[in-house]
Amino acid sequence: MDATVRADALATRERLVRGGIEPAELRARLLAVPALQRDPWLDLVLGIEGVPEDGVELPRGCVPYLPCSVDVLLRMIDAAGVSESDLFVDIGSGLGRALLLTHLLTRANALGIEVQPQLVAGARALAARLKVSRCSIQQGDASALSGALASGSVFFLYCPFAGPRLAALLDALEGVAGSREIRICAADLPLPPRPWLTRLELPWDDLAVYRSRGLVGQ
């Protein structure tokens, strides 16, 4: 990483810990970083050191942890219109990178759901170090945690799983969409067709955003 970029990341982290940086300023600082250095810049800002190994708790059919790129996250936030009034739910949240960035850039409440306990512990420690109080992480298999999804309005999936687990998750989200509009954002994972979901027209192949079609059953 360029020395100037590194110094900026360290200064930004210090500002975050002190609680003195607004979402618009944080986004401007991030966009000022050369595109190829934004991911390591963010990791340094958040205090993330490398990608941890997956544990034996990773169920068969689930994808090993890999963080989503900053560029995709920024496009996701804009395309889904994530705002302070949302509850952003990251399915397979890993160390909390996506949910923390989304919260810091939008002030949305954020919930991460992660099946691997060591990643949950790491994400919670990270949120505590950054003194972020409106982000929480729950351990468990998202496809079986319909209650945890009930208050969400924007759901993010970066290839956490496919097959029956994905079908079970979508069935649970259909129930949520029965009471209000929700958005589902899928990176590198086009969702199987569902009559209650409309895919937005976006110019990218690596990100799909869906809106629920009014109230299910109407």
PDB file of N, CA and C in Angstrom, residues 87 89 91 111 113 138-153 155 161 165-180 182:
ATOM      1  N   LEU A  87     -32.946  -1.332   8.243  1.00  0.00           N
ATOM      2  CA  LEU A  87     -32.160  -2.332   8.957  1.00  0.00           C
ATOM      3  C   LEU A  87     -31.499  -3.188   7.884  1.00  0.00           C
ATOM      4  N   VAL A  89     -29.287  -6.181   6.686  1.00  0.00           N
ATOM      5  CA  VAL A  89     -28.964  -7.521   7.175  1.00  0.00           C
ATOM      6  C   VAL A  89     -27.974  -8.174   6.220  1.00  0.00           C
ATOM      7  N   ILE A  91     -26.192 -11.450   5.226  1.00  0.00           N
ATOM      8  CA  ILE A  91     -26.286 -12.900   5.375  1.00  0.00           C
ATOM      9  C   ILE A  91     -24.924 -13.518   5.097  1.00  0.00           C
ATOM     10  N   LEU A 111     -27.334  -5.658  10.960  1.00  0.00           N
ATOM     11  CA  LEU A 111     -27.304  -6.957  11.620  1.00  0.00           C
ATOM     12  C   LEU A 111     -26.550  -7.931  10.737  1.00  0.00           C
ATOM     13  N   ILE A 113     -25.435 -11.942  10.207  1.00  0.00           N
ATOM     14  CA  ILE A 113     -25.729 -13.324  10.589  1.00  0.00           C
ATOM     15  C   ILE A 113     -24.606 -14.195  10.030  1.00  0.00           C
ATOM     16  N   GLN A 138     -25.212 -11.942  14.947  1.00  0.00           N
ATOM     17  CA  GLN A 138     -25.851 -13.118  15.530  1.00  0.00           C
ATOM     18  C   GLN A 138     -25.252 -14.368  14.912  1.00  0.00           C
ATOM     19  N   GLN A 139     -24.949 -15.329  15.759  1.00  0.00           N
ATOM     20  CA  GLN A 139     -24.407 -16.582  15.259  1.00  0.00           C
ATOM     21  C   GLN A 139     -25.535 -17.533  14.893  1.00  0.00           C
ATOM     22  N   GLY A 140     -25.417 -18.184  13.737  1.00  0.00           N
ATOM     23  CA  GLY A 140     -26.397 -19.174  13.338  1.00  0.00           C
ATOM     24  C   GLY A 140     -26.482 -19.292  11.828  1.00  0.00           C
ATOM     25  N   ASP A 141     -27.245 -20.268  11.386  1.00  0.00           N
ATOM     26  CA  ASP A 141     -27.477 -20.520   9.969  1.00  0.00           C
ATOM     27  C   ASP A 141     -28.663 -19.661   9.538  1.00  0.00           C
ATOM     28  N   ALA A 142     -28.425 -18.696   8.668  1.00  0.00           N
ATOM     29  CA  ALA A 142     -29.470 -17.737   8.286  1.00  0.00           C
ATOM     30  C   ALA A 142     -30.683 -18.420   7.674  1.00  0.00           C
ATOM     31  N   SER A 143     -30.474 -19.549   7.009  1.00  0.00           N
ATOM     32  CA  SER A 143     -31.597 -20.235   6.373  1.00  0.00           C
ATOM     33  C   SER A 143     -32.570 -20.801   7.394  1.00  0.00           C
ATOM     34  N   ALA A 144     -32.148 -20.871   8.674  1.00  0.00           N
ATOM     35  CA  ALA A 144     -33.012 -21.400   9.727  1.00  0.00           C
ATOM     36  C   ALA A 144     -33.356 -20.351  10.775  1.00  0.00           C
ATOM     37  N   LEU A 145     -33.046 -19.081  10.521  1.00  0.00           N
ATOM     38  CA  LEU A 145     -33.264 -18.019  11.511  1.00  0.00           C
ATOM     39  C   LEU A 145     -34.287 -17.011  11.009  1.00  0.00           C
ATOM     40  N   SER A 146     -35.473 -17.466  10.696  1.00  0.00           N
ATOM     41  CA  SER A 146     -36.486 -16.564  10.150  1.00  0.00           C
ATOM     42  C   SER A 146     -36.820 -15.436  11.116  1.00  0.00           C
ATOM     43  N   GLY A 147     -36.770 -15.696  12.411  1.00  0.00           N
ATOM     44  CA  GLY A 147     -37.078 -14.652  13.385  1.00  0.00           C
ATOM     45  C   GLY A 147     -36.096 -13.511  13.346  1.00  0.00           C
ATOM     46  N   ALA A 148     -34.816 -13.821  13.081  1.00  0.00           N
ATOM     47  CA  ALA A 148     -33.795 -12.776  13.029  1.00  0.00           C
ATOM     48  C   ALA A 148     -33.962 -11.887  11.805  1.00  0.00           C
ATOM     49  N   LEU A 149     -34.655 -12.376  10.786  1.00  0.00           N
ATOM     50  CA  LEU A 149     -34.814 -11.626   9.544  1.00  0.00           C
ATOM     51  C   LEU A 149     -36.023 -10.697   9.582  1.00  0.00           C
ATOM     52  N   ALA A 150     -36.887 -10.886  10.550  1.00  0.00           N
ATOM     53  CA  ALA A 150     -38.219 -10.284  10.503  1.00  0.00           C
ATOM     54  C   ALA A 150     -38.219  -8.760  10.417  1.00  0.00           C
ATOM     55  N   SER A 151     -37.221  -8.099  10.983  1.00  0.00           N
ATOM     56  CA  SER A 151     -37.213  -6.634  11.001  1.00  0.00           C
ATOM     57  C   SER A 151     -36.361  -6.033   9.893  1.00  0.00           C
ATOM     58  N   GLY A 152     -35.720  -6.851   9.086  1.00  0.00           N
ATOM     59  CA  GLY A 152     -34.837  -6.341   8.054  1.00  0.00           C
ATOM     60  C   GLY A 152     -35.580  -5.683   6.902  1.00  0.00           C
ATOM     61  N   SER A 153     -34.928  -4.730   6.264  1.00  0.00           N
ATOM     62  CA  SER A 153     -35.505  -4.081   5.080  1.00  0.00           C
ATOM     63  C   SER A 153     -34.593  -4.202   3.861  1.00  0.00           C
ATOM     64  N   PHE A 155     -31.407  -6.754   2.495  1.00  0.00           N
ATOM     65  CA  PHE A 155     -30.683  -7.990   2.765  1.00  0.00           C
ATOM     66  C   PHE A 155     -29.563  -8.140   1.737  1.00  0.00           C
ATOM     67  N   PHE A 161     -24.413 -19.230   0.301  1.00  0.00           N
ATOM     68  CA  PHE A 161     -24.808 -20.613   0.054  1.00  0.00           C
ATOM     69  C   PHE A 161     -25.750 -20.624  -1.142  1.00  0.00           C
ATOM     70  N   ARG A 165     -30.532 -24.314   1.028  1.00  0.00           N
ATOM     71  CA  ARG A 165     -30.395 -23.244   2.012  1.00  0.00           C
ATOM     72  C   ARG A 165     -30.860 -21.909   1.434  1.00  0.00           C
ATOM     73  N   LEU A 166     -30.493 -21.631   0.190  1.00  0.00           N
ATOM     74  CA  LEU A 166     -30.921 -20.396  -0.442  1.00  0.00           C
ATOM     75  C   LEU A 166     -32.432 -20.390  -0.624  1.00  0.00           C
ATOM     76  N   ALA A 167     -32.999 -21.518  -1.026  1.00  0.00           N
ATOM     77  CA  ALA A 167     -34.448 -21.605  -1.185  1.00  0.00           C
ATOM     78  C   ALA A 167     -35.158 -21.357   0.142  1.00  0.00           C
ATOM     79  N   ALA A 168     -34.620 -21.935   1.236  1.00  0.00           N
ATOM     80  CA  ALA A 168     -35.227 -21.736   2.548  1.00  0.00           C
ATOM     81  C   ALA A 168     -35.150 -20.275   2.977  1.00  0.00           C
ATOM     82  N   LEU A 169     -34.021 -19.620   2.686  1.00  0.00           N
ATOM     83  CA  LEU A 169     -33.881 -18.208   3.021  1.00  0.00           C
ATOM     84  C   LEU A 169     -34.902 -17.366   2.254  1.00  0.00           C
ATOM     85  N   LEU A 170     -35.052 -17.623   0.969  1.00  0.00           N
ATOM     86  CA  LEU A 170     -36.006 -16.854   0.168  1.00  0.00           C
ATOM     87  C   LEU A 170     -37.437 -17.094   0.634  1.00  0.00           C
ATOM     88  N   ASP A 171     -37.738 -18.308   1.054  1.00  0.00           N
ATOM     89  CA  ASP A 171     -39.073 -18.571   1.598  1.00  0.00           C
ATOM     90  C   ASP A 171     -39.316 -17.741   2.860  1.00  0.00           C
ATOM     91  N   ALA A 172     -38.288 -17.641   3.703  1.00  0.00           N
ATOM     92  CA  ALA A 172     -38.421 -16.838   4.909  1.00  0.00           C
ATOM     93  C   ALA A 172     -38.581 -15.355   4.573  1.00  0.00           C
ATOM     94  N   LEU A 173     -37.834 -14.874   3.578  1.00  0.00           N
ATOM     95  CA  LEU A 173     -37.921 -13.468   3.201  1.00  0.00           C
ATOM     96  C   LEU A 173     -39.251 -13.152   2.525  1.00  0.00           C
ATOM     97  N   GLU A 174     -39.872 -14.146   1.878  1.00  0.00           N
ATOM     98  CA  GLU A 174     -41.201 -13.923   1.314  1.00  0.00           C
ATOM     99  C   GLU A 174     -42.182 -13.570   2.423  1.00  0.00           C
ATOM    100  N   GLY A 175     -42.031 -14.204   3.577  1.00  0.00           N
ATOM    101  CA  GLY A 175     -42.883 -13.865   4.709  1.00  0.00           C
ATOM    102  C   GLY A 175     -42.657 -12.446   5.193  1.00  0.00           C
ATOM    103  N   VAL A 176     -41.401 -11.997   5.206  1.00  0.00           N
ATOM    104  CA  VAL A 176     -41.102 -10.619   5.593  1.00  0.00           C
ATOM    105  C   VAL A 176     -41.733  -9.647   4.607  1.00  0.00           C
ATOM    106  N   ALA A 177     -41.636  -9.980   3.310  1.00  0.00           N
ATOM    107  CA  ALA A 177     -42.180  -9.106   2.268  1.00  0.00           C
ATOM    108  C   ALA A 177     -43.700  -9.067   2.276  1.00  0.00           C
ATOM    109  N   GLY A 178     -44.316  -9.945   3.053  1.00  0.00           N
ATOM    110  CA  GLY A 178     -45.760  -9.895   3.162  1.00  0.00           C
ATOM    111  C   GLY A 178     -46.278  -8.708   3.943  1.00  0.00           C
ATOM    112  N   SER A 179     -45.381  -8.009   4.668  1.00  0.00           N
ATOM    113  CA  SER A 179     -45.828  -6.861   5.460  1.00  0.00           C
ATOM    114  C   SER A 179     -45.266  -5.531   4.981  1.00  0.00           C
ATOM    115  N   ARG A 180     -44.215  -5.552   4.168  1.00  0.00           N
ATOM    116  CA  ARG A 180     -43.619  -4.299   3.705  1.00  0.00           C
ATOM    117  C   ARG A 180     -42.666  -4.602   2.551  1.00  0.00           C
ATOM    118  N   ILE A 182     -39.227  -4.939   0.729  1.00  0.00           N
ATOM    119  CA  ILE A 182     -37.847  -5.187   1.098  1.00  0.00           C
ATOM    120  C   ILE A 182     -36.999  -5.171  -0.166  1.00  0.00           C
TER     121      ILE A 182
END
